[in-house]
Short mmCIF file of C-alpha atoms in Angstrom, two decimals:
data_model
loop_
_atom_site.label_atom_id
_atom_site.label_comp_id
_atom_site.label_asym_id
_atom_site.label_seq_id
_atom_site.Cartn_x
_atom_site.Cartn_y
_atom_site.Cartn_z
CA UNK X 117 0.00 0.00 0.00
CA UNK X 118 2.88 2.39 0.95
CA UNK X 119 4.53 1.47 -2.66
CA UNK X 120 1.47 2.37 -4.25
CA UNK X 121 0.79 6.15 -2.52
CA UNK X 122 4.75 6.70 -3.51
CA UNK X 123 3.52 5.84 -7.21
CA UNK X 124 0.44 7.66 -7.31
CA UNK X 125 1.87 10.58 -5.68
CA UNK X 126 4.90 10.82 -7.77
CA UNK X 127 2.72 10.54 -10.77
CA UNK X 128 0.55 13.65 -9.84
CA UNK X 129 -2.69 11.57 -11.07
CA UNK X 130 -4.88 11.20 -7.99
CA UNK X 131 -8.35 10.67 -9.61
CA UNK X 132 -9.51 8.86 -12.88
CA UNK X 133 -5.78 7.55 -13.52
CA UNK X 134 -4.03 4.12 -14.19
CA UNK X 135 -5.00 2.48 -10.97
CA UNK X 136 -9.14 3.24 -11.85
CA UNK X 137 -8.60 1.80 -15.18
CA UNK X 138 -6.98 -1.18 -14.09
CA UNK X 139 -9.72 -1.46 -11.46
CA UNK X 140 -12.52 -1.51 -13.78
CA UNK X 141 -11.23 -3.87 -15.97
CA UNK X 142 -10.30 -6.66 -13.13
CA UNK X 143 -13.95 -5.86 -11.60
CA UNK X 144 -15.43 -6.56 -14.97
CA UNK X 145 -13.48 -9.72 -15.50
CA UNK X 146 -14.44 -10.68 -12.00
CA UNK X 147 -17.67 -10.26 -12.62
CA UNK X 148 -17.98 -11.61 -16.10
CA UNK X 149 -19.49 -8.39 -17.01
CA UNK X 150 -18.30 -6.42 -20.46
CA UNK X 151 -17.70 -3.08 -19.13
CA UNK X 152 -17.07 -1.68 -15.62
CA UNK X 153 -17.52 2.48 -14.37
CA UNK X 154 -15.80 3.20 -11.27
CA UNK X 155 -17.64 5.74 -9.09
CA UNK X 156 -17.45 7.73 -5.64
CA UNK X 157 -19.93 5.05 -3.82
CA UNK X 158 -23.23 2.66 -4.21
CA UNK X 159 -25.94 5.44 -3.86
CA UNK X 160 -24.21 7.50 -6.90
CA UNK X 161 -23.91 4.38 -8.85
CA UNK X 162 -27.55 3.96 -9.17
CA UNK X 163 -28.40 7.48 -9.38
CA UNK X 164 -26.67 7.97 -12.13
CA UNK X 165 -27.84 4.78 -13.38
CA UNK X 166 -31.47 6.59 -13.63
CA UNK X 167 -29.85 9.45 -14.94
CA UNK X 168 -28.54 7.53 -18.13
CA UNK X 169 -31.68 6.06 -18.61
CA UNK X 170 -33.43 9.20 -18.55
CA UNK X 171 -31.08 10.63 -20.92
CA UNK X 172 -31.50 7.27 -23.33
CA UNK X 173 -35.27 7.87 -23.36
CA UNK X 174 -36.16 4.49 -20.70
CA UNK X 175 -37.15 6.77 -17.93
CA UNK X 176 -38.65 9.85 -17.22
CA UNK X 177 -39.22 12.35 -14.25
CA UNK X 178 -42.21 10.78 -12.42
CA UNK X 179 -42.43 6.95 -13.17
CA UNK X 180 -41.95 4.55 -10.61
CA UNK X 181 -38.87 1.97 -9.49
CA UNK X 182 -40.30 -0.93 -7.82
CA UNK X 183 -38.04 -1.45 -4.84
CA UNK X 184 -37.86 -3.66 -1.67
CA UNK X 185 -39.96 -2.11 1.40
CA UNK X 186 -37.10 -4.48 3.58
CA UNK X 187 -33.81 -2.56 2.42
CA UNK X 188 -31.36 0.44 3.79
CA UNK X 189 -32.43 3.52 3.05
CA UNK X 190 -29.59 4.09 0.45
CA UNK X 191 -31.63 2.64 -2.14
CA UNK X 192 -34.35 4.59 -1.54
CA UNK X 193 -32.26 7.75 -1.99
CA UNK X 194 -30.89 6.27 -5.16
CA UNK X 195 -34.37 6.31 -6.84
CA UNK X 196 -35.62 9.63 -5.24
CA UNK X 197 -32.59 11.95 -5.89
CA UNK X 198 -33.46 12.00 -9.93
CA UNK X 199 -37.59 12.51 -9.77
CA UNK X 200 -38.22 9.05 -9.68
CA UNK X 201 -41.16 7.53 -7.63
CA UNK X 202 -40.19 4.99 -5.50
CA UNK X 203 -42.85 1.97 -5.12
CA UNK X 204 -42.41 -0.56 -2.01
CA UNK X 205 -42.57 -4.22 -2.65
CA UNK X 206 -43.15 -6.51 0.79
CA UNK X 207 -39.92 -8.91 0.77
CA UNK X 208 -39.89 -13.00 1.00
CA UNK X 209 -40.42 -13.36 4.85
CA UNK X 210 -37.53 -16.46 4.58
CA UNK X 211 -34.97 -14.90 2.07
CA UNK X 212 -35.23 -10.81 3.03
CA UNK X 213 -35.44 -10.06 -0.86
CA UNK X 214 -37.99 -8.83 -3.11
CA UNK X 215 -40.72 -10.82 -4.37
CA UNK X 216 -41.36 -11.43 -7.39
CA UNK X 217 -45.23 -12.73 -6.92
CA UNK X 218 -45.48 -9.58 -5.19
CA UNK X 219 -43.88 -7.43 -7.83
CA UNK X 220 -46.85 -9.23 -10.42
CA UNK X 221 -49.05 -7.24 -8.54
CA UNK X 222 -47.61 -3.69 -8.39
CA UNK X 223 -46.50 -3.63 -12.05
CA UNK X 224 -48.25 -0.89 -13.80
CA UNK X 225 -48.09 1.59 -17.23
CA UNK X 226 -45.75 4.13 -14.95
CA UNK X 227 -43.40 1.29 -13.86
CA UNK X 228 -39.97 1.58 -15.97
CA UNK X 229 -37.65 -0.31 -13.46
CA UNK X 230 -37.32 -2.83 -10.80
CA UNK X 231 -34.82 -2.04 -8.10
CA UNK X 232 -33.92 -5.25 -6.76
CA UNK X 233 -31.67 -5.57 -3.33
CA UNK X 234 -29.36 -8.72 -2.60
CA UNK X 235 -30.12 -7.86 0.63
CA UNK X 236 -27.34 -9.08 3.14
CA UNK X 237 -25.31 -11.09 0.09
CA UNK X 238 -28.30 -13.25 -0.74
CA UNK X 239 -28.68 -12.54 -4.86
CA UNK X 240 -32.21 -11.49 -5.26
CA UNK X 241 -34.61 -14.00 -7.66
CA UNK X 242 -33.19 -11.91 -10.76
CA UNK X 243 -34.31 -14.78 -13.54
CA UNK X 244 -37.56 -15.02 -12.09
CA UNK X 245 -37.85 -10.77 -12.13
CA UNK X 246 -36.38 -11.01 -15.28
CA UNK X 247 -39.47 -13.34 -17.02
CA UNK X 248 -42.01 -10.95 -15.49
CA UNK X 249 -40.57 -7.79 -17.18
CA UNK X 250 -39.40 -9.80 -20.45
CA UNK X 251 -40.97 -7.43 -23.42
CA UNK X 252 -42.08 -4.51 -21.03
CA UNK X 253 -39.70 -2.12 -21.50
CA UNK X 254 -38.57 -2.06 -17.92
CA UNK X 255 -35.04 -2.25 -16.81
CA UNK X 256 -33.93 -4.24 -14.00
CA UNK X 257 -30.95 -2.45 -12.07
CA UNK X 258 -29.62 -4.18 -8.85
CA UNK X 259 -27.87 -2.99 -5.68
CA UNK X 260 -26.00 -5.07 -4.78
CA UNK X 261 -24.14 -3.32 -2.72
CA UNK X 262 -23.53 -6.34 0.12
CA UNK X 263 -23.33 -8.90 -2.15
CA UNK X 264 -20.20 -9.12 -4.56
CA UNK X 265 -18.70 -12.44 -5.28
CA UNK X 266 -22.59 -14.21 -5.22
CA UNK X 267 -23.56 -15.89 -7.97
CA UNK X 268 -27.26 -17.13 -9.22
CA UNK X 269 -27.62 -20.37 -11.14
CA UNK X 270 -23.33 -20.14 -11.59
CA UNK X 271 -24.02 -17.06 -12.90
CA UNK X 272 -21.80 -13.74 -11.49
CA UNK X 273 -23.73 -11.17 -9.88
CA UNK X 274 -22.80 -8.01 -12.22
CA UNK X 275 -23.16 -10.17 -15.51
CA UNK X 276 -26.97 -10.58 -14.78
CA UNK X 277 -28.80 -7.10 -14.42
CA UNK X 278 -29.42 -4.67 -17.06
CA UNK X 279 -26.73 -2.35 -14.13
CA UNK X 280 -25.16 -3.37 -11.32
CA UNK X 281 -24.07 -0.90 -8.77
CA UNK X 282 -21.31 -2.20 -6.01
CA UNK X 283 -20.24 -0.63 -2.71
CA UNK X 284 -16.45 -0.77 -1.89
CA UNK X 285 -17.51 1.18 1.73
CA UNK X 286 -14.77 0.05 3.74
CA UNK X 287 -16.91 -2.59 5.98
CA UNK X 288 -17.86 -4.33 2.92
CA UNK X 289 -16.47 -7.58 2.24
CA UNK X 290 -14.62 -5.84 -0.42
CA UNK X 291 -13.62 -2.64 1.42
CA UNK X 292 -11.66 0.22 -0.06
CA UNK X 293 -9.65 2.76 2.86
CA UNK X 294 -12.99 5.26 2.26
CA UNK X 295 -15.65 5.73 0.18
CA UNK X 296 -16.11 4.17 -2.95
CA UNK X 297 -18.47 2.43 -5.67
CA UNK X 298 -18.91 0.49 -9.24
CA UNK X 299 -21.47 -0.10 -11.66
CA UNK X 300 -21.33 -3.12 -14.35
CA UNK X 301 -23.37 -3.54 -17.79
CA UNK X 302 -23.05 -5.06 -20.90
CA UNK X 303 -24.61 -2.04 -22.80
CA UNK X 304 -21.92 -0.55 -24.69
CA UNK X 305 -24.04 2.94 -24.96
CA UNK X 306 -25.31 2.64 -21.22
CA UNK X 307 -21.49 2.12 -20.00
CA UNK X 308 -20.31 5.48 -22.41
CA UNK X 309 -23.23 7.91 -20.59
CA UNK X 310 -22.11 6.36 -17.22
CA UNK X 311 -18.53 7.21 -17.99
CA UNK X 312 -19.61 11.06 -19.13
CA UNK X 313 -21.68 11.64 -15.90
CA UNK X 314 -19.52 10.59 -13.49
CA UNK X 315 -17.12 13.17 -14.29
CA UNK X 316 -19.89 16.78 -14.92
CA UNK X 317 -21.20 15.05 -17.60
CA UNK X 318 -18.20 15.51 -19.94
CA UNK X 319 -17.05 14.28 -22.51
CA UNK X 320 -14.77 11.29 -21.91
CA UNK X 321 -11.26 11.02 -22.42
CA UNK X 322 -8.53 8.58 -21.90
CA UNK X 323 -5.74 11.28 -21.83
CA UNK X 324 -5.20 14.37 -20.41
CA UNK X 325 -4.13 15.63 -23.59
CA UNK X 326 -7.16 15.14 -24.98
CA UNK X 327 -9.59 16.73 -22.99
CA UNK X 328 -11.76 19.09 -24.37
CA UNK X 329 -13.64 20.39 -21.65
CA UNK X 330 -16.78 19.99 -23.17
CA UNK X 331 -19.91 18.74 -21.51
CA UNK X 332 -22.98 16.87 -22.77
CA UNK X 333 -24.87 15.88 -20.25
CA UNK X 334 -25.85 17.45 -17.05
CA UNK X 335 -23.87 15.42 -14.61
CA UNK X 336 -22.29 14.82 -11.37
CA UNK X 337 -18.61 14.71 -9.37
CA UNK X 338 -18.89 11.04 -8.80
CA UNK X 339 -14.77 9.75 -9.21
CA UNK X 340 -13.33 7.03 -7.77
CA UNK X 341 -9.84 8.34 -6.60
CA UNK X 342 -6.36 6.74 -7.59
CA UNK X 343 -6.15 5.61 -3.66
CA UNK X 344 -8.90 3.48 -3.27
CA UNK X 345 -8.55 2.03 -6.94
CA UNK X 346 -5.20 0.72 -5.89
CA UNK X 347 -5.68 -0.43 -2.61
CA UNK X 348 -9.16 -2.35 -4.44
CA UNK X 349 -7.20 -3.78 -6.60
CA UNK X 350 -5.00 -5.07 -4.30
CA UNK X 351 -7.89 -6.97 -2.23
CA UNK X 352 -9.01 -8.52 -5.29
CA UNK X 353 -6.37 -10.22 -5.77
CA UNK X 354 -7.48 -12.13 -2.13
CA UNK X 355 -11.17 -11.78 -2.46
CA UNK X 356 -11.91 -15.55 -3.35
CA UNK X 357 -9.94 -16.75 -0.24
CA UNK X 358 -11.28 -14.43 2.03
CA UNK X 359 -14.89 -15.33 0.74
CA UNK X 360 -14.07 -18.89 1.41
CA UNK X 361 -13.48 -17.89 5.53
CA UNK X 362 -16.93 -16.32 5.32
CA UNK X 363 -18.86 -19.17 4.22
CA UNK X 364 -16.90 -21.56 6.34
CA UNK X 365 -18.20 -19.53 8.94
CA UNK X 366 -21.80 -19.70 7.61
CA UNK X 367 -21.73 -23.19 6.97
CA UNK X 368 -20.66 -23.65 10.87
CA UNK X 369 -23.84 -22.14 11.59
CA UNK X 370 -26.26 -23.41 9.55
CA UNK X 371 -24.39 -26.70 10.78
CA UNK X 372 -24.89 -26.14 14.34
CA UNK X 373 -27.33 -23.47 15.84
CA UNK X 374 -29.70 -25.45 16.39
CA UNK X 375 -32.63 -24.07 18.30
CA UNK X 376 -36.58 -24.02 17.57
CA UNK X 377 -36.41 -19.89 18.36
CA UNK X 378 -34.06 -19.24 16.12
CA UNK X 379 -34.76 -19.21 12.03
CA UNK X 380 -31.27 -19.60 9.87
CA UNK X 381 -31.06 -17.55 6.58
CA UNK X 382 -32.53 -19.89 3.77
CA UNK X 383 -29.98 -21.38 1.42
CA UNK X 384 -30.28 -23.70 -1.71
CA UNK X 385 -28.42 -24.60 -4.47
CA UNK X 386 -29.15 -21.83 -7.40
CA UNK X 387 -28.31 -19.04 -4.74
CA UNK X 388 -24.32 -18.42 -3.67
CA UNK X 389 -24.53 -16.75 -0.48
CA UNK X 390 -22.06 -13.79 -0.94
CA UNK X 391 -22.37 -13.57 3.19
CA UNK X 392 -22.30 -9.87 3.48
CA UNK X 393 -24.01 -10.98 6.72
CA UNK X 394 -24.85 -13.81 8.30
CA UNK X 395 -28.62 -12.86 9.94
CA UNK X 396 -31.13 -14.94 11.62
CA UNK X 397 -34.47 -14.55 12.95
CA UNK X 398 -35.92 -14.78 16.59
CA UNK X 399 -39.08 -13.82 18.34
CA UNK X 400 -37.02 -12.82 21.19
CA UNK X 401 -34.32 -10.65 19.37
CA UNK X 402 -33.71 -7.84 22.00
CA UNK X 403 -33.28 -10.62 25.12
CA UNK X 404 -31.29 -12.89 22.77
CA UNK X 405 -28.93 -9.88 21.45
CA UNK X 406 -28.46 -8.91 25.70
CA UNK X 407 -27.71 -12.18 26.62
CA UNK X 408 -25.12 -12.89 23.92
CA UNK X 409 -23.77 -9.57 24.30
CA UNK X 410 -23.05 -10.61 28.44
CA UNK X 411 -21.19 -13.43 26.75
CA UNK X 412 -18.78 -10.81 25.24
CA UNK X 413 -20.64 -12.01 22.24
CA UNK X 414 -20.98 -8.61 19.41
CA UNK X 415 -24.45 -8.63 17.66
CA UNK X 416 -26.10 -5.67 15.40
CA UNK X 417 -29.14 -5.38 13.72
CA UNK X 418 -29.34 -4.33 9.88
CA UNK X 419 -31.68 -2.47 9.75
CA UNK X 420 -34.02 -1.57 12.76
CA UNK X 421 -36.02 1.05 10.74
CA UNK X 422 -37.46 0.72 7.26
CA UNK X 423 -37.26 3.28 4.92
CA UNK X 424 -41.23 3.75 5.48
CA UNK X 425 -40.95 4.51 8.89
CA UNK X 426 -37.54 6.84 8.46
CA UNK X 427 -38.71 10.49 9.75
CA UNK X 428 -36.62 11.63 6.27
CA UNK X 429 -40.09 9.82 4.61
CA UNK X 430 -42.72 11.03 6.60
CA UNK X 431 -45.35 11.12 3.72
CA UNK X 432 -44.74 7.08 4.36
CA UNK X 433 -44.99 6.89 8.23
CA UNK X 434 -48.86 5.76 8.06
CA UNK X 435 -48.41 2.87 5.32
CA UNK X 436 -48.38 -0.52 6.22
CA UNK X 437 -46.22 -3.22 5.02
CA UNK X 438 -46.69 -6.03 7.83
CA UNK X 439 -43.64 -8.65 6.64
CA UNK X 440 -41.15 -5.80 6.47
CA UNK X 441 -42.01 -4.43 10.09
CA UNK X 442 -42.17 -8.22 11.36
CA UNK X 443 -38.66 -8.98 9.82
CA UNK X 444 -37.09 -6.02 11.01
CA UNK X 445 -38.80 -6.95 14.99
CA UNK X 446 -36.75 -10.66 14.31
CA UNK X 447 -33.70 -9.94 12.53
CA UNK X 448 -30.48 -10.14 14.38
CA UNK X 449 -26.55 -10.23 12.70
CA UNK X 450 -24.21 -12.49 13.64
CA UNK X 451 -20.51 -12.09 13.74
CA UNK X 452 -19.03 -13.50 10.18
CA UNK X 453 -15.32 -12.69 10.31
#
C-alpha cells in the first residue's frame, strides 16, 4: 500500500488515472461483465444509473422503481434523488429479498424499473424478475451493494442485471480505505453515458491531452480516486480466499445453531450466499442480542427502521407493510469474520 501512494503521488494523477482503469477492468473480469464504471460510492452508482436512462429515453421524471420495502435507506435515496417515484414491494419473509409474486401485482403503465436488493449477500430471484418484465420495457438495475462475489444459477452477480451498482464502503467484504463504488453492464451505450456523468457530464477522455472540456450531459462529481482504486485492486487479488473464511463460517452455523427460536437464513443450491451478513431470525431478538452480548458475544441489527418509517419519509410513516415491520422486529446479525 505504501509502494502504491509513492507511485500515485509521484505521478501527480490522484483521480480517474491508471489504478481506476486497471480497477474496472479486473472488476469486470471478475464479474464476467463487459464493461465496468468506477464511481465515488453505491448510492451514486444507481443514481446515475437513472440518470442515463433518462437521458436514453427508458425513464422519465415521475415513473416509478419498484423497490424492496425491507432494504437500507440508500436505495431509496438512489431512486428519489433523480424525480423518480419509489414503489415498495413486501420482501420474501424467509430470504429478506424482493418478491417477485409480489412485484406481479404492483406492475403498472408508470413502472420503468425494478430495483432489486441482494439484501445481506443473498442474490435477489433476478431470472424469475427477469421473465415478469421480459418485453415490457422495464429495466432491472440491482444494488448489490452487500453482495459481490454471489452468484445465481453459476451465474456472477454483475453479468446478470441490465446495471449493477457495487459498494467498496470500507466494511464491505470488499472494502476500499474510504468511500467508494462500481457499476457493471453489458450495454456498450449505457457504459459510455455512465462514464460522461460521473465526471460533470463531460465528454470522456482517456488522456489528459485530450480533454476538451466539453460537456454533454448534465452530470455529477462522482470519481473514484487513484487511492482506493489501488488499494481495491490489491484486495481482489485475495477476495476468493477471504470469501471462502466467510462461508466456512456460515456453513458452521447453519451446521450447528440449532434451536426451535431461532430461524437460519434460507440457502439452496441456485443461490451463492455472498455472506455480506450472516442474519437470523428470533421472536425474542432484544433478550437474545443482551444475553449474547453478556457473553462478550458482538451482535447488530441491519436495519431496525425501514425506509417507510424513516422520519426523512414522513409522507410514508402511516403505510403498512406487515412482513417488512415483522422482519425487522426478528432480525439479528451475527458475527461473520
Amino acid at each position: 500500500f505504501i509502494k502504491n501512494i509513492r507511485k500515485i503521488n509521484q505521478s501527480g494523477r490522484y483521480i480517474l488515472g491508471q489504478n481506476v482503469n486497471i480497477f474496472e477492468k479486473k472488476l469486470a473480469d471478475y464479474c464476467k461483465s463487459k464493461y465496468c464504471v468506477a464511481v465515488g460510492n453505491c448510492v451514486d452508482a444507481m443514481k446515475i444509473t437513472f440518470m442515463a436512462y433518462k437521458i436514453m429515453g427508458s425513464m422519465k421524471d415521475g415513473d416509478e422503481v419498484l423497490v424492496p420495502a425491507n432494504t437500507y435507506i440508500a436505495s431509496i435515496l438512489g431512486i428519489t434523488s433523480v424525480n423518480l417515484k419509489p414503489v415498495f414491494v413486501e420482501p420474501e419473509y424467509d430470504t429478506f429479498n424482493i418478491s417477485a409474486t409480489n412485484i406481479k401485482k404492483l406492475i403498472s403503465k408508470k413502472t420503468k424499473a425494478i430495483l432489486a436488493v441482494d439484501l445481506y449477500g443473498r442474490p435477489a430471484d433476478l431470472f424469475e424478475i427477469k421473465k415478469i418484465i421480459k418485453n415490457k420495457n422495464i429495466k432491472l438495475i440491482e444494488d448489490a451493494a452487500q453482495s459481490l462475489g454471489a452468484k445465481i444459477k453459476n451465474k456472477m452477480v454483475g453479468s446478470v442485471s441490465d446495471a449493477t451498482c457495487f459498494s467498496f464502503f470500507p466494511g464491505k467484504n470488499l472494502g476500499a480505505f474510504g468511500d467508494a463504488g462500481a457499476i457493471t453492464t453489458n450495454n456498450k451505450n449505457l457504459f459510455n453515458i455512465l462514464k460522461s456523468l460521473r465526471n460533470y457530464g463531460e465528454d470522456v477522455f482517456d488522456n489528459l491531452k485530450d480533454r476538451k472540456y466539453k460537456n454533454t450531459f448534465k452530470g455529477v462529481n462522482s470519481r473514484m480516486d487513484e487511492i482506493q482504486a489501488a488499494v481495491l485492486v490489491d484486495k481482489l487479488r485475495n477476495f476468493n480466499y477471504l470469501q471462502s473464511k466467510r462461508k466456512k463460517i456460515a456453513k458452521f452455523y447453519l451446521n450447528n445453531i440449532k434451536n426451535n427460536k431461532i430461524l437460519l437464513p434460507k440457502v439452496n443450491k441456485n443461490f451463492d450466499h455472498g455472506w455480506h451478513l450472516f442474519v437470523i431470525r428470533c421472536k425474542s431478538r432484544n433478550r437474545l442480542k443482551n444475553y449474547l452480548q453478556k457473553k462478550n458475544i458482538e451482535t447488530m441489527i441491519h436495519y431496525p427502521i425501514p425506509p417507510h418509517k424513516q422520519k426523512a419519509f414522513s409522507e410514508l410513516n402511516k403505510r403498512r407493510f406487515p412482513v417488512t415491520e415483522k422482519i425487522t422486529k426478528e432480525i439479528l446479525s451475527l458475527p461473520i469474520f
